[in-house]
Each structure stands twice: as C-alpha cells, then as structure tokens.
XYZ file of C-alpha atoms in Angstrom:
353
model
C 15.708 25.255 13.825
C 19.100 25.445 12.106
C 21.402 22.475 11.522
C 23.834 23.547 14.249
C 21.041 24.117 16.741
C 19.586 20.692 16.021
C 22.964 19.058 16.674
C 23.744 21.132 19.765
C 20.385 20.609 21.490
C 19.465 16.919 21.376
C 17.127 17.541 24.309
C 14.977 19.960 22.315
C 11.220 19.242 22.637
C 10.668 15.786 21.141
C 7.703 14.647 19.100
C 7.460 11.333 20.905
C 3.828 12.065 21.709
C 3.199 12.471 17.990
C 4.947 9.192 17.217
C 2.820 7.333 19.753
C -0.380 8.990 18.524
C -1.775 11.788 20.655
C -5.317 10.924 21.723
C -6.528 14.439 22.404
C -9.986 15.494 21.296
C -8.722 18.212 18.948
C -6.400 15.740 17.215
C -9.087 13.152 16.418
C -8.840 12.105 12.803
C -5.465 13.679 11.956
C -2.847 11.245 10.591
C 0.705 11.756 9.308
C 3.101 9.685 7.201
C 6.764 10.351 6.453
C 8.882 8.706 3.748
C 12.672 9.148 3.712
C 13.907 7.887 0.370
C 17.211 7.862 -1.444
C 16.495 11.182 -3.110
C 13.561 12.815 -1.286
C 12.151 13.424 2.175
C 8.348 13.679 2.139
C 5.693 14.250 4.798
C 1.925 14.096 4.373
C -0.633 15.090 7.032
C -4.266 14.226 6.312
C -7.761 13.823 7.761
C -9.994 10.903 6.734
C -13.086 11.466 4.600
C -15.870 9.172 3.444
C -13.999 8.376 0.222
C -10.367 8.572 1.336
C -8.591 11.462 3.005
C -8.089 15.207 2.755
C -4.535 16.598 2.827
C -4.033 19.052 5.684
C -0.301 19.739 5.322
C 2.642 18.412 3.341
C 6.398 18.744 2.955
C 8.780 17.590 0.228
C 12.473 18.246 -0.214
C 15.221 16.758 -2.377
C 17.930 15.617 0.069
C 19.965 13.148 -2.066
C 20.554 10.909 0.945
C 21.980 8.169 -1.280
C 24.607 10.407 -2.862
C 27.836 8.384 -3.197
C 26.327 5.319 -1.516
C 26.960 3.009 -4.472
C 30.698 3.779 -4.321
C 31.276 3.770 -0.556
C 28.491 1.667 0.928
C 27.883 4.432 3.480
C 25.777 7.574 3.812
C 27.957 10.630 3.262
C 28.200 13.284 5.987
C 26.861 16.024 3.701
C 23.935 13.829 2.638
C 23.050 13.041 6.259
C 23.150 16.757 7.116
C 20.737 17.587 4.304
C 18.375 14.828 5.382
C 18.644 15.806 9.055
C 17.689 19.393 8.224
C 14.637 18.231 6.263
C 13.592 15.812 9.009
C 13.884 18.566 11.614
C 11.538 20.673 9.478
C 9.088 17.750 9.459
C 9.376 17.400 13.244
C 8.664 21.111 13.650
C 5.520 20.785 11.531
C 4.311 17.842 13.595
C 4.940 19.682 16.854
C 2.582 22.428 15.699
C -0.096 19.934 14.683
C -0.429 16.935 17.048
C -1.734 13.916 15.192
C -3.693 10.850 16.178
C -1.322 8.401 14.494
C 2.054 8.840 12.819
C 4.289 6.479 10.892
C 7.697 7.120 9.357
C 9.698 4.820 7.089
C 13.097 4.782 5.408
C 13.791 2.846 2.231
C 16.670 1.774 -0.026
C 19.418 4.156 1.110
C 19.052 3.208 4.776
C 18.545 -0.467 3.868
C 21.876 -0.593 2.038
C 24.098 1.807 3.963
C 26.384 0.369 6.633
C 25.680 3.440 8.779
C 21.985 3.724 7.875
C 20.619 2.604 11.232
C 23.151 4.689 13.143
C 21.926 7.724 11.190
C 18.293 6.949 12.080
C 19.262 6.566 15.749
C 20.796 10.046 15.591
C 17.597 11.415 14.026
C 15.524 9.843 16.798
C 17.727 11.465 19.456
C 17.692 14.899 17.816
C 14.092 15.161 16.643
C 12.077 12.407 18.331
C 11.159 11.002 14.904
C 11.503 7.206 14.866
C 11.903 5.952 11.308
C 11.462 2.266 10.515
C 13.523 0.702 7.728
C 11.082 -1.255 5.580
C 11.758 -4.192 3.287
C 11.459 -4.052 -0.498
C 8.331 -6.189 -0.236
C 6.619 -3.782 2.153
C 7.601 -0.916 -0.127
C 5.836 -2.683 -3.011
C 2.805 -3.395 -0.797
C 2.488 0.241 0.261
C 2.689 1.408 -3.344
C -0.015 -1.133 -4.214
C -2.154 0.127 -1.325
C -1.942 3.726 -2.503
C -2.701 2.923 -6.152
C -5.503 0.388 -5.565
C -8.260 3.056 -5.919
C -7.133 3.599 -9.541
C -8.038 0.036 -10.539
C -11.206 -0.294 -12.612
C -13.835 -2.978 -13.329
C -12.468 -5.379 -15.910
C -8.920 -5.338 -14.547
C -7.734 -8.892 -13.797
C -4.135 -7.991 -13.030
C -2.050 -4.890 -12.514
C 1.627 -4.309 -13.126
C 2.818 -1.447 -10.930
C 6.273 0.116 -11.121
C 7.924 2.691 -8.885
C 11.199 4.165 -10.176
C 12.800 5.483 -6.993
C 16.104 7.123 -6.183
C 17.990 4.024 -5.084
C 15.880 1.201 -6.496
C 13.055 0.305 -8.837
C 10.161 -1.709 -7.423
C 7.911 -3.856 -9.606
C 4.663 -5.248 -8.171
C 2.615 -7.938 -9.958
C -0.900 -7.760 -8.582
C -4.024 -9.925 -8.699
C -7.228 -7.882 -8.790
C -10.077 -9.681 -6.947
C -13.459 -10.231 -8.550
C -15.367 -9.500 -5.327
C -16.263 -5.794 -4.963
C -14.363 -4.093 -2.156
C -11.859 -6.927 -1.701
C -8.234 -5.732 -1.535
C -5.776 -6.523 -4.342
C -3.186 -9.237 -3.727
C 0.564 -9.001 -4.326
C 1.461 -12.058 -6.424
C 5.142 -11.226 -6.820
C 7.564 -8.325 -6.583
C 10.995 -7.369 -7.858
C 13.371 -4.839 -6.328
C 16.227 -3.726 -8.573
C 19.098 -1.724 -6.999
C 18.823 0.610 -9.985
C 17.177 3.957 -9.297
C 17.581 7.427 -10.746
C 20.302 8.429 -8.271
C 22.362 5.231 -8.559
C 22.101 5.244 -12.349
C 22.917 8.956 -12.616
C 26.047 8.513 -10.498
C 27.165 5.416 -12.366
C 26.283 6.407 -15.912
C 27.071 10.113 -15.495
C 26.861 11.854 -18.861
C 26.196 8.565 -20.675
C 22.408 8.759 -20.331
C 22.509 11.989 -22.338
C 23.906 10.003 -25.291
C 21.924 7.530 -27.362
C 24.452 4.752 -26.787
C 24.622 5.231 -23.016
C 20.842 5.492 -22.730
C 20.356 2.250 -24.678
C 22.910 0.441 -22.513
C 20.894 1.251 -19.386
C 17.701 0.125 -21.132
C 19.339 -3.194 -22.052
C 20.620 -3.777 -18.510
C 17.275 -3.119 -16.851
C 15.355 -5.081 -19.479
C 17.507 -8.162 -18.795
C 16.449 -8.111 -15.122
C 12.796 -7.584 -16.015
C 12.827 -10.434 -18.546
C 13.799 -12.884 -15.795
C 10.896 -11.687 -13.637
C 8.624 -12.049 -16.676
C 9.703 -15.645 -17.204
C 8.719 -16.516 -13.634
C 5.285 -14.886 -13.674
C 4.477 -14.983 -17.434
C 3.365 -11.360 -17.324
C 3.696 -10.836 -21.070
C 1.372 -13.760 -21.665
C -1.201 -12.250 -19.279
C -0.928 -8.892 -21.033
C -1.666 -10.535 -24.386
C -4.718 -12.213 -22.822
C -6.050 -8.789 -21.788
C -7.248 -7.245 -18.542
C -3.801 -6.118 -17.301
C -3.390 -2.488 -16.211
C 0.092 -0.943 -16.349
C 0.514 1.627 -13.562
C 3.460 3.885 -12.802
C 4.193 5.932 -9.703
C 7.364 8.015 -9.654
C 8.753 11.390 -10.664
C 9.751 9.869 -13.990
C 6.288 8.794 -15.065
C 4.548 11.922 -13.761
C 7.072 14.041 -15.687
C 6.373 12.050 -18.843
C 2.660 12.642 -18.284
C 3.167 16.378 -17.794
C 5.118 16.602 -21.047
C 2.660 14.398 -22.955
C -0.205 16.598 -21.753
C 1.744 19.770 -22.693
C 1.216 21.281 -19.252
C 2.725 24.778 -18.895
C 3.679 23.722 -15.349
C 3.211 20.510 -13.433
C -0.175 20.183 -11.697
C -0.843 17.079 -9.633
C -4.690 17.127 -9.900
C -4.394 16.933 -13.693
C -1.867 14.075 -13.651
C -2.758 11.779 -10.758
C -4.985 8.965 -12.014
C -4.641 9.993 -15.653
C -4.596 7.101 -18.152
C -2.346 7.907 -21.104
C -1.875 6.304 -24.458
C 1.582 4.711 -24.209
C 2.433 6.079 -27.628
C 2.006 9.607 -26.268
C 4.212 8.797 -23.279
C 6.857 7.353 -25.602
C 6.802 10.531 -27.699
C 7.218 12.585 -24.503
C 10.292 10.490 -23.657
C 11.760 11.317 -27.060
C 11.046 15.011 -26.508
C 12.814 14.975 -23.131
C 15.848 13.177 -24.554
C 16.098 15.704 -27.414
C 16.121 18.670 -24.995
C 19.562 17.881 -23.566
C 20.827 19.125 -20.219
C 20.067 22.823 -20.679
C 16.629 22.230 -22.112
C 15.688 19.865 -19.293
C 16.821 22.390 -16.670
C 14.539 25.015 -18.197
C 11.536 22.738 -18.733
C 8.690 23.601 -16.291
C 8.003 19.900 -15.572
C 11.685 19.144 -14.796
C 13.824 22.041 -13.515
C 17.501 22.266 -12.509
C 17.212 20.123 -9.354
C 16.044 17.060 -11.291
C 17.959 17.444 -14.530
C 20.449 14.657 -13.683
C 17.752 12.133 -12.814
C 15.142 12.415 -15.580
C 16.897 10.479 -18.341
C 18.081 7.609 -16.094
C 14.451 7.256 -14.984
C 13.293 7.399 -18.602
C 15.716 4.579 -19.443
C 14.101 2.396 -16.764
C 10.656 3.285 -18.117
C 11.797 2.420 -21.657
C 12.973 -1.004 -20.414
C 9.581 -1.636 -18.806
C 7.835 -0.691 -22.048
C 10.152 -2.959 -24.040
C 9.511 -6.041 -21.893
C 5.817 -5.342 -21.243
C 4.255 -3.404 -24.140
C 0.749 -2.237 -23.298
C -1.500 0.254 -25.109
C -2.121 2.450 -22.063
C -0.517 3.445 -18.762
C -2.197 4.834 -15.641
C -0.119 7.535 -13.965
C -0.185 7.840 -10.176
C 1.232 10.819 -8.299
C 1.035 8.931 -5.010
C 3.198 6.431 -3.170
C 4.347 5.218 0.231
C 2.886 8.081 2.266
C -0.577 7.593 0.809
C -0.286 3.856 1.389
C 0.684 4.374 5.030
C -2.165 6.827 5.596
C -4.679 4.418 4.064
C -3.475 1.579 6.312
C -3.538 3.675 9.478
C -7.022 4.999 8.801
C -8.362 1.544 8.011
C -6.839 0.181 11.231
C -8.561 2.953 13.201
C -11.934 2.251 11.628
C -11.725 -1.492 12.313
C -11.991 -1.404 16.132
C -14.865 1.091 15.961
C -16.849 -1.186 13.654
C -16.233 -4.184 15.914
C -17.283 -2.157 18.947
C -20.553 -1.162 17.312
C-alpha cells in the first residue's frame, strides 16, 4: 500500500485481530513484536522452541523518526511519513500471517515529541497497529530480558548498554546465584544522547578528533555520576562483572574487529570480544572518514552519519568502566518482548496441568 493510499483509506482492513491475539488453530505459537525507535522501525515474528524461539519473518527499515526533534520538540512531517510507510508495511505482513499475540512499542522519539501520541493515534486509525509508549526503565528491562541468555556461570553482575537513536540506556544488573532465576535490574540510566541526536547536534564535529573527544567527555561525565551511585567501577575491580552491548554501534565494532567481509548476525550475536580489539576497530572506523565509512560493508551510506557519534558513546563507557572483554548482542526490545509474551503463555498452561 502506498503512502497516499494509506492516508486516503483509513478504513482499510485493520489488524485489530492481530493486536488482540488471534486464537485460531493455525496461528498457535506465532508471536510478533514491533519496535518503533528514533532511527529504526523493526518487526520480528517468531515461533517458540524448547530453547527460545525461531524467527519466522522480520522487517527493519531506517525511518529517522527523530530527525529534527532536538531542535523543534516535535516529529517532523517527513519523518512521520517515512515511519507511517514502514508501519504500513509491518501491518501488511501481519495481515498475511495472523499471530497468537502481538505487542508494539515506541521509545524515545515518541516519549519526547509533543505530537508523539497524536502520531501514534493516526497510525492506529490507518493501520490498526496500536503502539504503546514505554518508559526508559521498561526499555532497559526489555534489553535485559533479551540479553539474559548470554550471561554465564561466574557472572555476579552485568553492565548492559544500548546506544539507540534518541537515547542511550544503561542497565546495572544483579545476576542471581540460583539456576534459572531471572536477573534483577538494580539501577538504570537513560541519557537523551543517541546517535541521531548527537549527529544532528555535533554535525561534522565527530569526524574530527577534537569534536569526537568533546562528545566522549560529555557522556563520560553523566556516566561517572551513575558510577558514584552504584559503585560499578569498584564491582568491576572485584571481578565477576560482564560488560554487554546491544546496538548498531557495538555490532559494527564487532564486525570490523572480526574482519567480516560483510555483516553476519550469527557470527556476531553472543560473541565475546577482547576490548582491546574493539578499541582498535573504533580507531579503524575513525580513520576511514566519511567516504570510507560509506563504502565499508559493515557500515554503508545509510549509517555513515551515526557510526562515529555511537563510537564516542562507546568510548565514554570504556573510559568510565574499563573491562577486559565485552559481550556483543545483536538483539534488543523485540526479542525481549517475544520472550515475555511466550513465558506468559506458558505460565497458565503449567498451572492448568
């Protein structure tokens, strides 16, 4: 469906039945999660397995919903049109594949924008997709949920970061001793500094050593305050703390550190890297400049503006919390939502038995 058609036909077949969770026999076990972020719109459709879930279908598109938001406080018309087109494509996919349960969330851009909820109301009317604006805390919890399977015996704590488009989320996590017990969120920090907001504010500056270091200093100052509250550096020195990163920035660093000829998720997701190798990859990316980044197979022209701002945030995290290794996660809110929905479905069945 084209943009004009979507606007002109608000009564087009809705996916309300999908949102409520179609209970048909052929849809048993199919779940879907949608995440509308500041930079990307992502959909994941999956079926549960004994050890997790199997991806049935997916969708990802850069929509730059937060473009200009830092200056105006509102979602721009062009940004809303791009997001609406992507969301209509998601709705079309869901119409072809009814699911048992579906959840859709919106994050920082819709949290901050004065017209964010009005935009989501329009999306609901046009597509039948009902997106819920989640808090920064829930965002951190969902990221923790998705990355929990990457924790290993011997981990006492985990420090998880997610460098998003409009914000950076930090989760400080207690890992339980009891096998099978879920991790606990001790504290979280949400900085209104993401790759889109920093790219718009810093512009060309992140491509210079001085501008890059200024962003590192700014982010590090915020992180140091969080460290003083939770004494994370002290825990790291005591041992048993796993540093985990989930974002395009850290997966790109992993792809470069591993010298991949093109990005491949199965090779990156769950990979534990020596932080020295990741730091060297950061230096390689910075040295490439704009043209080199656009041609790099792990970056490309669509992400060239956002890589170095994200690397500056990563460098600040490394400065405040130096660890020998980092676990890279190519997973996030959608995987966390799917895990929660599937666990909720299994619960009643166990109680019934």
